Short mmCIF file of C-alpha atoms and ligand atoms in Angstrom, two decimals:
data_model
loop_
_atom_site.label_atom_id
_atom_site.label_comp_id
_atom_site.label_asym_id
_atom_site.label_seq_id
_atom_site.Cartn_x
_atom_site.Cartn_y
_atom_site.Cartn_z
CA UNK A 2 -11.82 -104.03 -183.71
CA UNK A 3 -11.89 -100.20 -183.96
CA UNK A 4 -12.39 -98.03 -180.87
CA UNK A 5 -15.88 -97.16 -182.16
CA UNK A 6 -16.77 -100.86 -182.51
CA UNK A 7 -15.45 -101.58 -179.01
CA UNK A 8 -17.45 -98.60 -177.66
CA UNK A 9 -20.52 -99.90 -179.43
CA UNK A 10 -20.14 -103.42 -178.06
CA UNK A 11 -19.67 -102.27 -174.47
CA UNK A 12 -20.32 -98.74 -173.38
CA UNK A 13 -23.18 -98.09 -175.80
CA UNK A 14 -25.12 -100.91 -174.11
CA UNK A 15 -24.85 -98.91 -170.89
CA UNK A 16 -25.64 -95.51 -172.40
CA UNK A 17 -28.63 -96.86 -174.34
CA UNK A 18 -30.62 -97.19 -171.10
CA UNK A 19 -31.40 -93.45 -171.06
CA UNK A 20 -32.42 -93.22 -174.72
CA UNK A 21 -36.13 -93.81 -173.95
CA UNK A 22 -36.38 -91.15 -171.20
CA UNK A 23 -34.29 -88.76 -173.32
CA UNK A 24 -36.55 -89.07 -176.37
CA UNK A 25 -39.66 -88.85 -174.17
CA UNK A 26 -38.44 -85.33 -173.36
CA UNK A 27 -37.11 -84.33 -176.76
CA UNK A 28 -38.28 -86.00 -179.93
CA UNK A 29 -39.83 -84.00 -182.77
CA UNK A 30 -39.79 -84.11 -186.59
CA UNK A 31 -36.37 -82.44 -187.10
CA UNK A 32 -34.14 -83.92 -184.39
CA UNK A 33 -30.48 -83.21 -183.72
CA UNK A 34 -28.61 -86.10 -182.04
CA UNK A 35 -25.55 -84.29 -180.71
CA UNK A 36 -22.53 -86.42 -179.73
CA UNK A 37 -24.21 -89.34 -181.50
CA UNK A 38 -21.43 -91.87 -180.88
CA UNK A 39 -22.40 -95.08 -182.63
CA UNK A 40 -26.01 -93.97 -182.99
CA UNK A 41 -28.09 -95.35 -180.11
CA UNK A 42 -30.27 -92.22 -180.02
CA UNK A 43 -30.35 -91.88 -183.81
CA UNK A 44 -31.55 -95.45 -184.15
CA UNK A 45 -34.44 -95.02 -181.68
CA UNK A 46 -35.43 -91.60 -183.07
CA UNK A 47 -35.53 -92.92 -186.66
CA UNK A 48 -37.78 -95.73 -185.45
CA UNK A 49 -40.10 -93.07 -183.98
CA UNK A 50 -40.29 -91.38 -187.38
CA UNK A 51 -38.01 -88.39 -186.75
CA UNK A 52 -35.82 -86.88 -189.44
CA UNK A 53 -32.45 -87.20 -187.70
CA UNK A 54 -29.27 -85.19 -188.05
CA UNK A 55 -26.46 -86.87 -186.10
CA UNK A 56 -23.20 -85.11 -185.26
CA UNK A 57 -20.09 -86.14 -183.39
CA UNK A 58 -16.51 -84.99 -182.98
CA UNK A 59 -15.02 -88.42 -183.72
CA UNK A 60 -14.76 -89.60 -187.37
CA UNK A 61 -14.73 -93.29 -186.32
CA UNK A 62 -18.05 -92.92 -184.49
CA UNK A 63 -19.54 -91.03 -187.44
CA UNK A 64 -18.41 -93.66 -189.92
CA UNK A 65 -20.17 -96.39 -187.94
CA UNK A 66 -23.36 -94.34 -187.47
CA UNK A 67 -23.47 -93.38 -191.17
CA UNK A 68 -22.96 -96.99 -192.26
CA UNK A 69 -25.68 -98.23 -189.94
CA UNK A 70 -28.20 -95.45 -190.51
CA UNK A 71 -28.27 -94.40 -194.16
CA UNK A 72 -31.49 -92.46 -193.57
CA UNK A 73 -29.87 -90.12 -191.05
CA UNK A 74 -27.85 -87.05 -192.02
CA UNK A 75 -24.45 -87.60 -190.40
CA UNK A 76 -21.93 -84.75 -190.04
CA UNK A 77 -18.84 -83.95 -188.08
CA UNK A 78 -19.26 -81.15 -185.53
CA UNK A 79 -17.40 -80.29 -182.35
CA UNK A 80 -19.31 -78.52 -179.61
CA UNK A 81 -19.40 -75.67 -178.70
CA UNK A 82 -19.67 -75.00 -182.47
CA UNK A 83 -22.40 -76.37 -184.73
CA UNK A 84 -22.49 -75.98 -188.53
CA UNK A 85 -26.23 -75.23 -188.66
CA UNK A 86 -28.50 -72.23 -189.21
CA UNK A 87 -30.41 -70.58 -186.41
CA UNK A 88 -33.58 -72.44 -185.34
CA UNK A 89 -32.92 -75.41 -187.64
CA UNK A 90 -34.17 -78.15 -185.26
CA UNK A 91 -37.43 -78.95 -183.46
CA UNK A 92 -35.67 -80.98 -180.76
CA UNK A 93 -32.16 -81.76 -179.56
CA UNK A 94 -31.04 -84.90 -177.75
CA UNK A 95 -27.52 -85.36 -176.39
CA UNK A 96 -26.80 -88.62 -174.58
CA UNK A 97 -23.63 -88.38 -172.44
CA UNK A 98 -21.92 -85.73 -174.55
CA UNK A 99 -22.22 -82.53 -172.50
CA UNK A 100 -19.88 -84.01 -169.87
CA UNK A 101 -17.13 -84.19 -172.54
CA UNK A 102 -17.42 -80.59 -173.72
CA UNK A 103 -14.93 -78.13 -172.18
CA UNK A 104 -17.18 -75.05 -172.50
CA UNK A 105 -20.58 -76.00 -171.03
CA UNK A 106 -22.05 -72.50 -171.15
CA UNK A 107 -20.86 -71.92 -174.73
CA UNK A 108 -22.25 -75.29 -175.84
CA UNK A 109 -25.67 -74.58 -174.30
CA UNK A 110 -25.83 -71.18 -176.04
CA UNK A 111 -25.02 -72.82 -179.36
CA UNK A 112 -27.64 -75.54 -178.82
CA UNK A 113 -30.17 -72.82 -177.96
CA UNK A 114 -29.30 -71.00 -181.21
CA UNK A 115 -30.03 -73.98 -183.47
CA UNK A 116 -33.29 -74.94 -181.67
CA UNK A 117 -36.51 -73.36 -182.91
CA UNK A 118 -38.67 -71.37 -180.48
CA UNK A 119 -40.88 -73.84 -178.59
CA UNK A 120 -38.43 -76.67 -179.31
CA UNK A 121 -37.21 -79.01 -176.59
CA UNK A 122 -33.78 -80.20 -175.50
CA UNK A 123 -32.72 -83.15 -173.35
CA UNK A 124 -29.18 -83.94 -172.21
CA UNK A 125 -27.76 -86.66 -169.98
CA UNK A 126 -24.55 -87.12 -168.03
CA UNK A 127 -23.32 -89.52 -165.37
CA UNK A 128 -23.69 -88.93 -161.64
CA UNK A 129 -20.03 -89.72 -161.14
CA UNK A 130 -20.19 -90.91 -157.52
CA UNK A 131 -22.88 -93.50 -158.41
CA UNK A 132 -21.24 -94.76 -161.57
CA UNK A 133 -20.16 -98.14 -160.20
CA UNK A 134 -19.81 -99.72 -163.66
CA UNK A 135 -16.77 -97.56 -164.43
CA UNK A 136 -15.65 -96.51 -160.96
CA UNK A 137 -14.84 -100.19 -160.36
CA UNK A 138 -12.01 -99.80 -162.92
CA UNK A 139 -10.53 -96.79 -161.08
CA UNK A 140 -10.82 -98.75 -157.81
CA UNK A 141 -9.08 -101.76 -159.41
CA UNK A 142 -6.20 -99.58 -160.66
CA UNK A 143 -5.79 -98.15 -157.13
CA UNK A 144 -6.05 -101.59 -155.48
CA UNK A 145 -3.33 -102.88 -157.85
CA UNK A 146 -1.07 -100.06 -156.65
CA UNK A 147 -0.68 -98.59 -160.14
CA UNK A 148 -0.04 -94.83 -160.25
CA UNK A 149 -3.04 -93.21 -161.89
CA UNK A 150 -3.62 -89.56 -162.68
CA UNK A 151 -7.26 -89.36 -163.83
CA UNK A 152 -7.72 -86.86 -166.65
CA UNK A 153 -9.15 -83.47 -165.69
CA UNK A 154 -12.93 -83.43 -165.94
CA UNK A 155 -13.93 -80.11 -167.47
CA UNK A 156 -17.59 -80.67 -166.60
CA UNK A 157 -17.01 -81.04 -162.83
CA UNK A 158 -18.60 -78.08 -161.11
CA UNK A 159 -21.37 -77.87 -163.71
CA UNK A 160 -22.67 -81.39 -163.08
CA UNK A 161 -25.12 -80.80 -160.22
CA UNK A 162 -28.84 -80.41 -161.00
CA UNK A 163 -28.92 -76.93 -159.51
CA UNK A 164 -25.88 -75.61 -161.37
CA UNK A 165 -26.90 -77.19 -164.68
CA UNK A 166 -30.42 -75.75 -164.39
CA UNK A 167 -28.86 -72.31 -163.87
CA UNK A 168 -26.68 -72.80 -166.94
CA UNK A 169 -29.70 -73.81 -169.06
CA UNK A 170 -31.58 -70.72 -167.91
CA UNK A 171 -28.56 -68.48 -168.52
CA UNK A 172 -28.40 -69.85 -172.10
CA UNK A 173 -32.02 -68.75 -172.62
CA UNK A 174 -33.93 -72.00 -172.00
CA UNK A 175 -37.08 -72.15 -169.88
CA UNK A 176 -38.86 -74.87 -167.87
CA UNK A 177 -35.44 -76.33 -167.11
CA UNK A 178 -35.22 -79.29 -164.73
CA UNK A 179 -32.87 -82.19 -164.00
CA UNK A 180 -34.04 -85.66 -162.94
CA UNK A 181 -31.95 -88.63 -161.76
CA UNK A 182 -32.34 -91.93 -163.66
CA UNK A 183 -31.13 -95.01 -161.75
CA UNK A 184 -30.78 -98.58 -162.96
CA UNK A 185 -28.66 -101.70 -162.74
CA UNK A 186 -26.24 -102.45 -165.54
CA UNK A 187 -26.34 -106.24 -165.86
CA UNK A 188 -23.39 -107.51 -167.82
CA UNK A 189 -21.01 -110.45 -168.02
CA UNK A 190 -18.09 -109.24 -165.91
CA UNK A 191 -15.31 -110.68 -168.10
CA UNK A 192 -16.89 -109.22 -171.24
CA UNK A 193 -17.30 -105.85 -169.53
CA UNK A 194 -13.57 -105.83 -168.70
CA UNK A 195 -12.68 -106.57 -172.33
CA UNK A 196 -15.09 -103.94 -173.67
CA UNK A 197 -13.91 -101.12 -171.41
CA UNK A 198 -10.20 -101.90 -171.80
CA UNK A 199 -10.51 -102.21 -175.61
CA UNK A 200 -12.65 -99.09 -176.03
CA UNK A 201 -10.03 -97.07 -174.12
CA UNK A 202 -11.56 -93.64 -173.68
CA UNK A 203 -10.07 -90.77 -171.68
CA UNK A 204 -10.19 -92.51 -168.29
CA UNK A 205 -9.14 -96.09 -168.94
CA UNK A 206 -7.01 -96.15 -172.10
CA UNK A 207 -4.02 -96.29 -169.71
CA UNK A 208 -4.86 -99.88 -168.70
CA UNK A 209 -4.00 -101.37 -172.10
CA UNK A 210 -0.77 -99.35 -172.18
CA UNK A 211 0.60 -101.07 -169.02
CA UNK A 212 3.04 -104.01 -169.17
CA UNK A 213 1.16 -107.36 -169.41
CA UNK A 214 1.87 -108.34 -165.78
CA UNK A 215 0.44 -104.99 -164.56
CA UNK A 216 -2.66 -105.43 -166.72
CA UNK A 217 -3.13 -108.88 -165.15
CA UNK A 218 -2.77 -107.39 -161.64
CA UNK A 219 -5.41 -104.73 -162.38
CA UNK A 220 -7.63 -107.38 -163.92
CA UNK A 221 -7.36 -109.59 -160.80
CA UNK A 222 -8.39 -106.61 -158.63
CA UNK A 223 -11.26 -105.82 -161.00
CA UNK A 224 -12.47 -109.44 -160.85
CA UNK A 225 -12.50 -109.31 -157.03
CA UNK A 226 -14.13 -105.85 -156.77
CA UNK A 227 -16.72 -106.51 -159.49
CA UNK A 228 -17.77 -109.94 -158.15
CA UNK A 229 -20.48 -108.59 -155.76
CA UNK A 230 -22.30 -107.12 -158.79
CA UNK A 231 -22.34 -110.29 -160.86
CA UNK A 232 -25.95 -111.24 -160.14
CA UNK A 233 -27.68 -107.90 -159.59
CA UNK A 234 -25.62 -105.74 -161.94
CA UNK A 235 -23.70 -102.52 -161.30
CA UNK A 236 -25.83 -99.73 -159.78
CA UNK A 237 -25.53 -96.64 -161.98
CA UNK A 238 -27.15 -93.22 -162.08
CA UNK A 239 -27.43 -90.60 -164.79
CA UNK A 240 -28.88 -87.13 -164.73
CA UNK A 241 -31.42 -86.17 -167.39
CA UNK A 242 -31.77 -82.43 -168.00
CA UNK A 243 -34.66 -81.12 -170.06
CA UNK A 244 -35.82 -77.67 -171.08
CA UNK A 245 -37.53 -75.73 -173.85
CA UNK A 246 -36.71 -72.72 -175.94
CA UNK A 247 -39.28 -70.03 -175.24
CA UNK A 248 -41.55 -68.93 -178.05
CA UNK A 249 -44.34 -70.36 -180.15
C1 LIG B 26 -20.04 -91.32 -174.13
S1 LIG B 26 -20.15 -91.07 -175.85
C2 LIG B 26 -21.93 -91.03 -176.07
C3 LIG B 26 -22.31 -91.46 -177.46
C4 LIG B 26 -23.81 -91.69 -177.69
N1 LIG B 26 -24.56 -90.46 -177.55
C5 LIG B 26 -24.32 -92.77 -176.78
O1 LIG B 26 -25.22 -92.48 -175.97
O2 LIG B 26 -23.84 -93.90 -176.85
C6 LIG B 26 -19.71 -89.38 -176.06
C7 LIG B 26 -19.64 -88.97 -177.52
O3 LIG B 26 -19.45 -87.56 -177.57
C8 LIG B 26 -18.50 -87.27 -178.57
N2 LIG B 26 -17.93 -85.97 -178.24
C9 LIG B 26 -17.03 -85.69 -177.28
N3 LIG B 26 -16.77 -84.37 -177.25
C10 LIG B 26 -17.53 -83.80 -178.21
C11 LIG B 26 -17.72 -82.47 -178.69
N4 LIG B 26 -17.06 -81.45 -178.14
N5 LIG B 26 -18.59 -82.26 -179.68
C12 LIG B 26 -19.27 -83.28 -180.25
N6 LIG B 26 -19.12 -84.57 -179.85
C13 LIG B 26 -18.27 -84.83 -178.85
C14 LIG B 26 -17.54 -88.43 -178.53
O4 LIG B 26 -16.81 -88.56 -179.73
C15 LIG B 26 -18.47 -89.59 -178.27
O5 LIG B 26 -18.94 -90.17 -179.45
#
């Protein structure tokens, strides 16, 4: 299974929860799905009749999205740079991508450039202290006594509603606001372990690289720490930012 397929089987089920609220805020005829991953936003936007351009930094994600969605235009692009003309899109949706981009302010300026006046943008990211579905893995690593240096998070500092609203306004957007979206991620706990460990990703790729007995120790801690969420699901929270480009 490729990393993109493992992402799609596991994490994309979690991220897909915000697709509805995201497209309620930003869906229009020419839509840019930025950081498309395996295409959860693209899929829903195509079903709503939008003409979708999907971009991502990762060729494996793009390959899967292109294969699945032949009616979307799929291109590689790495924020903060986009290979598009000024004002090319009526709406922009980015589900859990802005938190991966090192230059938040630069990315927002670039997104503003490719959005037409009057167009709308919606972006989500995780509220990291309420992200039980993944924090349980960090807790399991700690409980197993395994040294763990979490990767630097370039987005930290820009991830509060107030700061992000300021950044949107500084990039030229208006009517900017950020709303929390809370839900329970109900998942089979053993499957969730497999999906997260196989998908890797910047935070938890280190688990699969441990010796087998260490992996088993982390897994035993995960099983114990995740057990209280088996019935009700993991509580999770995302932020949904939305704004418009001023003009007609
Ligand atoms: C958590 S995934 C979200 C994927 C998809 N939007 C979803 O909701 O399932 C983040 C995606 O952003 C992409 N990404 C990370 N940094 C990026 C960048 N600087 N520019 C474009 N895409 C990026 C990753 O390759 C990955 O596919």
